[in-house]
C-alpha positions in Angstrom: -32.8 16.0 -6.3 -33.2 19.3 -4.7 -33.5 22.7 -6.7 -31.4 25.4 -4.8 -30.1 28.7 -5.6 -26.6 29.6 -5.3 -25.6 33.4 -6.0 -29.0 33.7 -7.8 -28.4 30.7 -10.0 -30.6 27.8 -10.0 -28.7 24.3 -9.6 -29.5 20.7 -8.7 -28.1 19.1 -5.6 -28.4 15.6 -4.1 -30.5 15.1 -1.0 -28.3 14.5 1.9 -25.5 16.7 0.7 -24.2 19.8 2.5 -24.4 23.2 1.2 -20.5 22.9 0.8 -20.6 20.1 -1.1 -23.2 21.2 -3.0 -21.2 24.4 -3.8 -18.1 22.4 -4.7 -20.1 20.1 -7.1 -21.1 23.3 -9.2 -17.7 24.7 -9.3 -18.1 27.2 -6.5 -14.8 27.3 -3.7 -15.7 27.6 -0.1 -12.7 28.1 1.9 -12.4 25.6 4.9 -10.1 23.7 7.3 -11.8 21.4 9.2 -14.2 19.9 6.8 -12.6 16.6 4.9 -15.1 14.7 2.8 -14.0 11.2 4.3 -14.1 12.5 8.0 -17.1 13.5 10.3 -18.5 16.7 10.1 -16.8 18.9 13.4 -17.6 22.7 12.2 -14.6 23.8 14.3 -13.0 26.4 11.9 -16.1 28.3 10.7 -13.9 29.4 7.8 -16.9 28.2 5.3 -19.3 30.7 6.5 -22.1 31.5 3.8 -25.2 33.5 3.8 -28.5 31.6 3.9 -31.9 33.6 2.8 -33.8 34.1 5.8 -31.0 33.2 8.3 -30.3 35.9 11.0 -26.3 35.4 10.6 -23.9 33.5 8.4 -24.1 29.9 8.6 -21.4 27.0 8.5 -21.8 25.4 5.1 -20.0 22.3 6.0 -22.6 21.3 8.7 -25.9 22.6 6.9 -27.7 19.9 4.7 -29.3 21.4 1.6 -33.1 21.5 1.3 -35.3 22.3 -1.6 -35.8 25.8 -2.3 -32.5 26.9 -0.6 -31.1 30.4 -1.5 -27.5 30.8 -0.7 -24.9 33.4 -1.1 -21.2 32.8 -0.9 -19.9 36.1 -2.0 -21.4 38.8 -0.5 -19.7 41.6 1.8 -21.2 40.0 4.9 -19.7 36.8 4.0 -16.2 38.2 3.2 -16.4 40.1 6.3 -16.9 37.0 8.2 -14.2 34.9 6.7 -11.7 37.9 7.4 -13.1 37.9 10.8 -12.2 34.1 11.4 -9.2 34.3 9.4 -7.8 37.4 12.0 -8.9 34.9 14.9 -6.9 31.9 13.4 -3.8 34.2 13.0 -3.9 35.8 16.4 -1.6 32.9 17.9 -0.3 31.5 14.9 3.6 31.8 14.8 4.9 33.8 12.0 7.5 31.0 10.8 6.7 30.5 7.3 10.3 30.6 6.1 11.1 27.7 8.3 8.0 25.8 7.9 8.1 22.6 5.9 4.5 23.1 5.0 5.5 26.3 3.4 4.2 26.4 -0.4 1.7 23.6 0.5 0.1 25.3 3.5 -4.0 25.8 3.2 -3.6 28.5 5.7 -1.3 30.6 3.6 -3.5 30.4 0.6 -6.4 31.4 2.6 -4.5 34.1 4.2 -4.0 35.6 1.0 -7.5 35.9 0.0 -8.9 36.8 3.6 -6.1 38.0 5.8 -5.2 41.6 7.0 -1.9 43.2 6.2 -1.3 43.8 9.9 -2.5 42.3 13.2 -4.9 44.3 15.9 -3.6 41.8 18.6 -1.2 43.2 20.9 -0.8 40.8 23.6 1.7 37.9 23.5 0.9 34.6 21.5 0.1 31.6 23.0 2.9 28.8 23.2 2.1 25.2 23.3 4.5 22.3 24.3 5.5 20.1 21.4 4.0 16.2 21.7 6.1 13.0 21.0 4.2 11.3 18.0 6.9 8.8 17.3 9.6 8.8 14.8 7.4 9.6 11.9 5.4 12.8 12.8 7.1 16.1 14.0 4.7 18.4 15.9 5.0 22.1 16.3 1.7 22.5 18.1 1.9 26.1 18.6 0.9 26.3 14.7 -2.2 24.0 15.5 -5.6 25.8 14.6 -7.7 23.1 16.2 -9.4 21.6 13.2 -9.2 18.1 14.7 -8.6 16.4 11.4 -6.0 14.2 12.8 -8.2 13.3 15.9 -11.0 12.3 13.4 -8.8 10.1 11.3 -6.9 8.2 13.9 -10.7 7.5 15.4 -12.7 6.9 12.2 -10.1 5.6 9.5 -7.2 4.2 11.2 -9.4 2.9 14.3 -6.6 3.7 16.6 -8.0 6.6 18.9 -4.7 7.8 20.4 -5.3 11.3 19.7 -7.7 13.7 21.4 -8.4 17.5 22.5 -7.5 18.8 26.0 -9.1 21.9 27.5 -11.1 24.5 25.5 -11.1 27.8 23.5 -7.6 29.3 23.4 -6.2 26.9 25.7 -7.0 23.8 23.8 -4.4 21.2 23.1 -4.1 18.1 20.9 -2.6 15.3 22.6 -1.7 11.8 22.5 -3.0 9.1 24.7 0.1 7.0 24.3 3.4 9.1 25.0 6.3 8.1 22.4 4.2 7.3 19.4 0.9 6.6 17.4 0.5 2.9 17.2 -1.0 2.7 13.6 0.1 1.5 10.2 -1.6 4.8 8.7 -0.7 7.3 11.0 1.6 9.4 8.4 -1.6 10.4 6.6 -2.4 12.9 9.6 0.5 14.8 8.1 -1.6 15.3 4.7 -4.6 16.3 6.6 -3.0 18.9 8.7 -3.8 22.1 6.8 -1.2 24.1 8.6 2.4 22.9 9.6 1.5 21.5 13.1 2.2 18.0 11.9 5.1 17.5 9.6 7.1 14.8 8.2 10.0 14.1 10.7 12.2 12.3 8.2 11.8 14.9 5.8 12.2 17.6 8.0 14.3 20.8 6.5 15.5 18.4 3.6 13.7 20.3 0.8 11.3 22.8 -0.3 8.1 21.8 -2.4 9.2 23.6 -5.3 12.4 22.1 -5.6 11.1 18.8 -5.8 10.4 16.9 -9.3 7.1 14.9 -9.1 6.5 11.7 -10.5 3.2 9.6 -10.4 3.9 5.9 -9.9 2.7 2.8 -8.0 3.9 1.7 -4.8 5.2 -1.9 -4.7 5.8 -2.8 -0.8 2.5 -4.5 -0.4 0.1 -6.3 -2.8 -2.7 -3.4 -2.9 -0.6 -1.1 -5.3 -1.2 2.1 -3.8 -1.2 5.2 -6.3 1.6 7.2 -4.9 3.8 10.2 -5.9 7.7 10.2 -5.5 9.0 13.6 -5.0 12.9 13.7 -5.8 15.7 16.4 -5.9 18.5 15.5 -7.9 18.9 11.6 -7.8 17.8 11.4 -4.4 14.1 10.4 -3.3 12.9 12.9 -0.6 9.4 11.7 0.1 6.4 9.7 -1.0 3.0 11.0 -1.0 -0.6 9.5 -2.0 -2.4 9.9 -5.0 -6.1 9.8 -5.1 -7.6 6.6 -6.6 -11.1 5.9 -5.5 -10.7 2.1 -6.6 -7.5 1.3 -4.8 -6.3 3.4 -1.9 -8.8 6.3 -1.9 -6.2 9.1 -1.0 -4.5 7.1 1.9 -1.2 5.1 2.0 0.6 2.9 4.5 3.4 4.4 6.7 5.7 1.8 5.1 5.0 3.2 1.8 5.4 6.4 2.9 8.5 6.2 5.0 10.5 3.2 3.6 12.1 5.5 0.8 15.5 5.8 2.8 15.9 2.3 2.4 16.4 2.9 -1.4 19.8 4.4 -0.9 21.5 2.1 1.6 22.8 -1.4 0.9 22.5 -0.9 -2.9 23.9 -2.9 -5.5 25.6 -0.6 -8.0 28.0 -3.0 -9.7 28.3 -6.5 -10.9 30.0 -9.0 -8.5 31.7 -12.4 -8.8 32.7 -14.7 -6.1 36.5 -15.2 -6.0 37.2 -18.9 -5.6 40.3 -18.3 -3.4 39.1 -15.9 -0.9 35.3 -17.0 -1.3 34.3 -13.2 -1.3 32.3 -11.1 -3.7 34.8 -8.8 -5.7 33.4 -6.2 -8.2 33.7 -7.0 -11.8 32.9 -5.7 -15.3 29.4 -6.7 -16.9 31.2 -8.5 -19.7 33.2 -10.5 -16.7 29.9 -11.3 -14.9 28.1 -12.5 -18.0 31.0 -14.7 -19.0 31.1 -16.4 -15.6 27.4 -17.3 -16.3 27.7 -18.6 -19.6 30.7 -21.1 -18.3 28.4 -22.5 -15.7 25.1 -22.6 -17.7 26.4 -23.7 -21.0 27.4 -27.3 -19.8 24.0 -27.9 -18.0 20.6 -29.2 -19.4 17.7 -27.2 -18.5 16.5 -29.5 -16.1 19.5 -28.8 -14.0 18.7 -25.2 -13.8 16.3 -23.4 -11.9 14.5 -19.6 -11.8 12.7 -18.0 -8.8 11.1 -14.4 -9.1 10.9 -12.3 -6.3 8.1 -10.1 -4.6 9.1 -6.9 -6.2 9.5 -7.7 -9.7 8.1 -5.8 -12.6 6.1 -7.7 -15.1 8.3 -6.8 -18.0 11.3 -8.4 -16.3 9.5 -11.2 -15.2 8.5 -12.1 -18.9 12.2 -11.6 -20.1 13.1 -13.8 -17.2 10.7 -16.5 -18.1 11.5 -16.4 -21.8 15.2 -16.8 -21.1 14.5 -19.8 -18.9 12.5 -21.5 -21.6 15.2 -20.7 -24.3 17.6 -22.8 -22.3 14.9 -25.7 -22.0 14.2 -25.2 -18.3 10.9 -25.5 -17.0 11.8 -25.1 -13.3 10.1 -21.4 -13.0 8.3 -20.3 -10.2 7.2 -16.7 -9.0 5.8 -18.1 -5.6 9.1 -17.8 -3.5 7.0 -18.5 -0.3 5.7 -21.9 -2.0 2.1 -20.5 -1.7 -0.8 -23.1 -3.4 -2.0 -20.7 -5.8 -3.7 -22.5 -8.8 -1.7 -21.6 -11.9 -4.5 -22.5 -14.5 -7.4 -20.7 -12.5 -7.1 -16.7 -12.5 -10.1 -16.5 -10.1 -8.5 -18.6 -7.6 -5.6 -16.2 -7.1 -7.5 -12.7 -7.1 -9.0 -10.6 -5.0 -12.2 -11.1 -6.8 -14.9 -8.7 -5.2 -12.2 -5.7 -5.7 -11.0 -3.6 -2.9 -14.0 -0.8 -3.8 -16.3 -3.9 -3.8 -15.9 -4.3 0.0 -18.4 -1.4 0.3 -21.1 -3.5 -1.1 -20.8 -6.7 1.0 -22.5 -7.3 4.1 -20.5 -10.4 5.5 -16.5 -10.7 5.4 -14.8 -14.2 6.5 -11.1 -14.0 7.2 -9.2 -17.1 6.9 -5.5 -16.9 8.0 -5.4 -13.1 7.3 -4.4 -10.3 9.4 -5.2 -7.3 7.0 -4.1 -4.7 9.3 -0.4 -5.9 8.9 -0.5 -7.3 5.3 -2.7 -4.6 3.7 -3.5 -1.6 6.0 -5.3 0.1 3.1 -7.7 -2.8 2.8 -8.2 -2.9 6.6 -9.3 0.6 6.4 -11.9 -0.1 3.8 -13.1 -3.0 5.9 -13.3 -0.8 9.0 -14.8 2.0 7.0 -17.6 -0.6 6.0 -18.0 -2.1 9.6 -18.7 1.4 10.9 -21.7 1.8 8.1 -23.3 -1.1 10.2 -25.1 -4.3 9.0 -21.6 -5.7 8.4 -20.9 -9.3 10.0 -17.1 -10.2 10.6 -15.6 -13.3 11.6 -12.1 -14.9 11.5 -10.4 -18.3 11.5 -6.9 -17.9 12.9 -4.9 -16.2 15.5 -6.7 -13.4 17.4 -5.6 -9.8 16.6 -6.7 -6.3 17.0 -7.9 -5.3 13.5 -9.6 -2.0 14.9 -13.2 -3.6 14.4 -15.2 -6.1 15.9 -14.7 -9.8 14.7 -16.3 -13.0 15.8 -13.5 -15.9 16.6 -14.8 -18.8 14.8 -11.5 -21.1 15.6 -7.8 -21.0 15.1 -7.1 -23.4 12.0 -7.9 -25.8 9.5 -10.8 -27.9 11.4 -12.8 -24.6 11.7 -12.5 -24.3 7.7 -13.5 -27.6 7.2 -16.6 -27.5 9.3 -17.8 -24.3 7.4 -17.0 -26.0 3.9 -19.0 -29.0 5.0 -22.0 -26.9 6.4 -21.8 -28.0 10.2 -20.6 -25.0 11.7 -23.2 -22.7 13.5 -21.6 -19.6 11.4 -22.9 -21.3 8.2 -26.7 -19.9 9.1 -25.3 -16.2 9.2 -23.6 -16.9 5.8 -26.7 -18.2 4.3 -28.7 -15.0 5.4 -25.9 -12.7 3.9 -26.7 -11.1 0.3 -23.0 -10.5 -0.8 -20.8 -12.6 1.6 -17.0 -12.3 0.9 -14.1 -14.1 2.1 -10.3 -13.1 2.4 -8.0 -16.0 2.3 -4.3 -15.0 3.6 -1.2 -16.2 2.3 -0.3 -17.8 5.6 -2.3 -20.9 5.2 -1.6 -21.2 1.6 2.3 -21.6 2.3 1.7 -24.7 4.6 2.1 -28.1 3.4 -1.5 -28.6 3.3 -1.9 -25.5 1.4 -3.6 -27.1 -1.8 -6.1 -28.5 0.5 -6.8 -25.3 2.0 -7.5 -23.7 -1.1 -9.8 -26.4 -2.2 -11.8 -26.3 1.1 -11.9 -22.5 0.6 -13.2 -22.9 -2.8 -15.8 -25.4 -1.7 -16.9 -23.1 0.9 -17.2 -20.1 -1.7 -19.2 -22.4 -4.1 -21.6 -24.0 -1.4 -22.8 -20.9 0.3 -23.2 -18.2 -2.4 -19.9 -16.4 -2.1 -19.9 -16.4 -5.9 -23.2 -15.5 -7.6 -24.2 -13.8 -11.1 -22.8 -10.4 -10.6 -20.7 -10.9 -7.4 -17.6 -12.8 -6.7 -16.8 -12.8 -3.2 -13.9 -15.2 -3.1 -10.8 -13.1 -2.4 -7.1 -14.1 -2.0 -5.0 -11.1 -0.3 -1.6 -11.1 -1.6 1.3 -9.4 0.2 3.6 -9.4 -2.8 3.4 -6.8 -5.7 4.6 -9.2 -8.1 2.7 -12.3 -7.3 -0.4 -11.7 -9.5 1.6 -10.4 -12.4 3.9 -13.5 -12.2 0.7 -15.9 -12.1 -0.8 -14.1 -15.0 2.4 -14.6 -17.1 2.9 -18.2 -16.4 5.9 -18.1 -14.0 4.9 -21.5 -12.6 6.5 -24.9 -13.3 5.4 -26.5 -16.6 6.2 -29.8 -18.3 7.4 -31.5 -15.2 9.2 -28.7 -13.9 10.0 -28.1 -9.9 8.4 -25.5 -7.8 10.5 -23.2 -5.3 10.4 -25.9 -2.8 11.4 -28.7 -5.0 14.1 -26.7 -6.5 15.6 -25.9 -2.9 15.4 -29.9 -2.1 17.1 -30.7 -5.6 19.9 -28.4 -4.8 20.6 -30.5 -1.8 20.6 -33.5 -3.7 22.7 -32.2 -6.4 20.1 -32.6 -9.2 19.7 -28.7 -9.7 23.0 -27.1 -10.2 22.3 -23.5 -11.0 19.8 -21.1 -9.5 19.0 -17.7 -10.9 17.1 -15.5 -8.1 15.3 -12.4 -9.9 14.9 -10.3 -6.7 14.0 -13.3 -4.5 14.9 -12.6 -1.2 12.4 -14.2 1.1 14.0 -17.6 0.6 15.8 -19.3 3.5 19.2 -20.1 2.0 20.6 -21.3 4.8 20.3 -25.0 3.9 20.8 -24.6 0.0 22.9 -27.1 -1.9 26.3 -26.3 -3.7 24.9 -24.7 -6.6 25.7 -22.1 -9.0 23.8 -19.2 -7.6 22.9 -15.9 -9.9 21.2 -13.0 -8.0 19.8 -10.1 -9.8 18.2 -7.5 -7.8 18.7 -3.9 -6.2 19.9 -4.7 -2.4 22.4 -6.7 -0.9 20.0 -8.7 0.8 19.7 -12.4 1.6 19.8 -13.4 -2.0 23.2 -11.5 -2.8 24.8 -12.9 0.3 24.9 -16.4 -1.1 25.5 -15.4 -4.6 28.2 -16.5 -6.9 27.4 -13.9 -9.5 25.5 -10.7 -8.5 23.6 -8.5 -11.2 22.6 -4.9 -10.1 18.9 -4.1 -11.1 16.9 -1.1 -10.5 14.4 -0.3 -7.7 10.7 0.4 -8.4 11.3 4.2 -8.3 14.0 3.9 -10.8 12.5 1.9 -13.8 9.4 1.7 -15.9 7.0 -1.3 -15.4 3.7 -2.8 -15.1 2.2 -4.1 -12.0 -0.9 -6.1 -11.1 -2.3 -5.8 -7.7 -4.1 -8.4 -5.7 -7.4 -7.6 -7.2 -5.9 -8.1 -11.0 -5.7 -4.4 -11.6 -2.8 -3.7 -14.3 -1.1 -0.4 -13.3 1.9 1.2 -14.7 4.8 2.4 -12.7 7.4 5.2 -13.9 11.1 6.2 -13.1 11.4 9.0 -10.6 15.1 8.7 -10.6 18.2 6.7 -12.0 19.6 3.6 -10.7 22.8 4.0 -8.9 26.3 3.5 -10.5 26.2 0.6 -13.1 22.7 -0.8 -12.1 20.3 -1.2 -14.9 16.6 -1.8 -15.5 16.0 -5.6 -14.9 14.8 -6.5 -18.3 17.7 -5.0 -20.3 20.2 -7.0 -17.9 18.0 -10.3 -19.0 18.2 -9.7 -22.7 21.9 -8.5 -22.6 22.6 -12.1 -20.9 20.6 -14.0 -23.5 22.8 -12.7 -25.9 26.0 -13.9 -24.4 24.0 -17.3 -23.7 23.4 -17.6 -27.4 19.6 -17.3 -27.0 18.9 -13.8 -28.0 15.6 -12.6 -26.8 13.1 -11.5 -29.5 12.8 -7.6 -28.3 15.1 -4.7 -28.2 13.1 -2.2 -26.4 10.5 -1.9 -23.6 7.6 -1.4 -26.4 8.4 -4.8 -28.2 8.5 -6.4 -24.9 5.4 -4.8 -23.8 3.9 -5.8 -27.3 4.9 -9.6 -26.7 3.5 -9.5 -23.3 0.1 -8.0 -24.6 0.1 -10.7 -27.4 0.2 -13.4 -24.8 -1.8 -11.7 -22.2 -4.2 -9.3 -23.9 -5.7 -7.5 -20.6 -2.1 -6.0 -20.2 -3.4 -3.5 -22.6 -6.1 -2.3 -20.4 -3.8 -0.3 -17.8 -6.1 0.7 -14.8 -8.7 -2.0 -15.4 -9.6 -5.5 -14.2 -10.2 -8.2 -16.5 -13.3 -10.4 -16.1 -12.5 -13.9 -14.6 -14.6 -17.0 -14.8 -15.7 -19.3 -11.6 -15.2 -22.8 -11.3 -17.2 -24.4 -8.5 -15.7 -27.0 -6.1 -18.1 -29.5 -4.5 -16.4 -32.4 -3.4 -14.3 -32.0 0.0 -14.4 -35.7 1.0 -10.6 -36.3 0.0 -9.5 -33.1 1.8 -6.6 -33.4 4.4 -5.8 -30.8 6.9 -3.3 -30.5 9.4 -4.3 -29.2 13.0 -2.0 -26.3 13.2 -3.5 -22.8 13.6 -3.7 -20.4 10.8 -1.0 -17.9 11.0 -0.3 -14.6 8.8 3.0 -14.6 7.0 3.4 -10.8 8.3 4.6 -10.6 11.8 6.4 -7.4 11.6 4.6 -4.9 9.3 8.0 -2.7 8.9 10.3 -5.3 7.8 8.9 -7.3 4.8 11.1 -6.7 2.0 14.7 -5.8 1.1 14.0 -2.1 1.0 12.2 -1.7 4.1 14.8 -4.0 5.8 17.5 -1.5 4.8 15.4 1.3 6.1 16.6 3.1 9.5 13.1 4.7 9.7 11.5 1.3 9.5 14.0 -0.2 11.8 13.0 2.4 14.4 9.3 1.7 13.9 9.9 -1.9 14.1 11.8 -1.3 17.5 9.1 0.6 19.1 6.3 -1.7 18.2 8.2 -4.6 19.4 9.0 -2.9 22.9 5.2 -1.7 22.8 4.1 -5.4 22.4 6.4 -6.6 24.9 4.8 -3.9 27.6 1.4 -5.1 26.6 2.3 -8.9 27.2 3.9 -7.8 30.6 0.4 -6.1 31.2 -1.5 -9.0 30.4 -3.6 -7.1 27.6 
């Protein structure tokens, strides 16, 4: 620690910190534009000037490291005049278009101009004009407003790993340009909107739709992947207008993926807003009253045995609805329950076997990462950014088993599939020596390999690898399963897996064809191929008229994640709470309330009347649900015997081939459809070029 003096007061500052950081740590605000704590130092704007004892002129505090005995002044007349001069230069060419700028009310330049701007300009020449650039369907550019802070350039280079932006020319003539005309090929590109301190980069879908002060702001959780990014949903009336990130150092830091940010228009398209029953004559779904829909279900269910009924929970379900769903099915003596609609071989009785045990923040501690059938860039862009962040620090080996793909960092390709995994688990692969030399190795097992028919064997081989080569030691667990579904860990924790001889998802689909399964209840399950399903009575409960609703006999309209209370457990096992930002459309209701009302009609009334009673029941059965924001400790069980493992020769493949089309919400988003189309076109061009 260094002892320095700021404005005549002695304070402590850590070695390696900058003057700006030291001032901020001690509650002293330093105005700045180009500086950002997660990006490299640029020193472009010069707004952060301070006086340093014995220095001939003011210095940029963002670029000067502290040293013992420094004497710094941040509020002198010299500093004030220097900042006013910088502000005057910044405003020389900046357009006076605040009334029409979407950044208005949230603009750093506006805020700083209040403190350091002049009441009139001394610049009499014409302002410069810069041609707007095409950054794709997500980002609107007004490059005349740009103050050349280069935050966007540094983010795309350092965090996103797609260096598509750069600066051309110098001084007043400088322009930020895109190296790829027509769009930015990144799953994190929308974050440069938040980083831009002026209105040069704004949200194209949000453009001219609302003002920041008109919006109601709700802090909640994203569910479009398994990361559980912390977000803020802004609404106007009943409509979601935009989604922004919230700071959580342990999960998403302050970034979110483009799907999380922009798929919100899918929340108002193809929505289910009333119950439906299929007319036996016309074979069409017709709107009905809730009582009629419940009665249709009762008539079918009441004559069936429990083993003739099945229930599958989907990827976006909250924990409360899944528990109510499970309780209802068990009351019917039905044990055909599964939350793994993709058929993933996740061990129901071994929690450490289906978690991202190292935690997302734990990536920073690791010195080796082995990817097994996973493409984190498409499956979890936030985790991929963490991996890149760790890779940039150095002393971090990355290797992959699976299909080659650009992950934005260097990866050693070990092989395509299960044979390579078996060699590693048995200790015969050359890469085993590298693993043995690492102190905190981690592996990331994707969902793709686990959904294969030999998924249980792959899970066993991965666990054996972790047990043999020190992936799990005292104080460290580097065995990680990367989930793509927000509901998967919560469903596993609550026991939504077959018991007492019950059938899993694949077995239920097969049983429907043979006539052994006569009724199937889908709770938001839209990722199942229902084209070959048998003649079963199909109940679909969800918020979109997606795949499940198309085949259903009865449709029950539920609420989307922005419209309901709920607990979600992310891929690392962290319990997080979501809150409603708006109301469900029409007659749609929160899912657990629908299940509770249906249980009464079926004569098996569930034992809770409100969400608090439901959560009390949930916590009694799974106590760590009481610790929101925390991760419960898990025990590891070694696997030593791999002689009985039988694996196929097929290559490992990621379950996500189109990042923008993974769920009912994104599939109904016009914004995501345009992004998907552009991605496919770009991929086709690259293949034609031989890249």
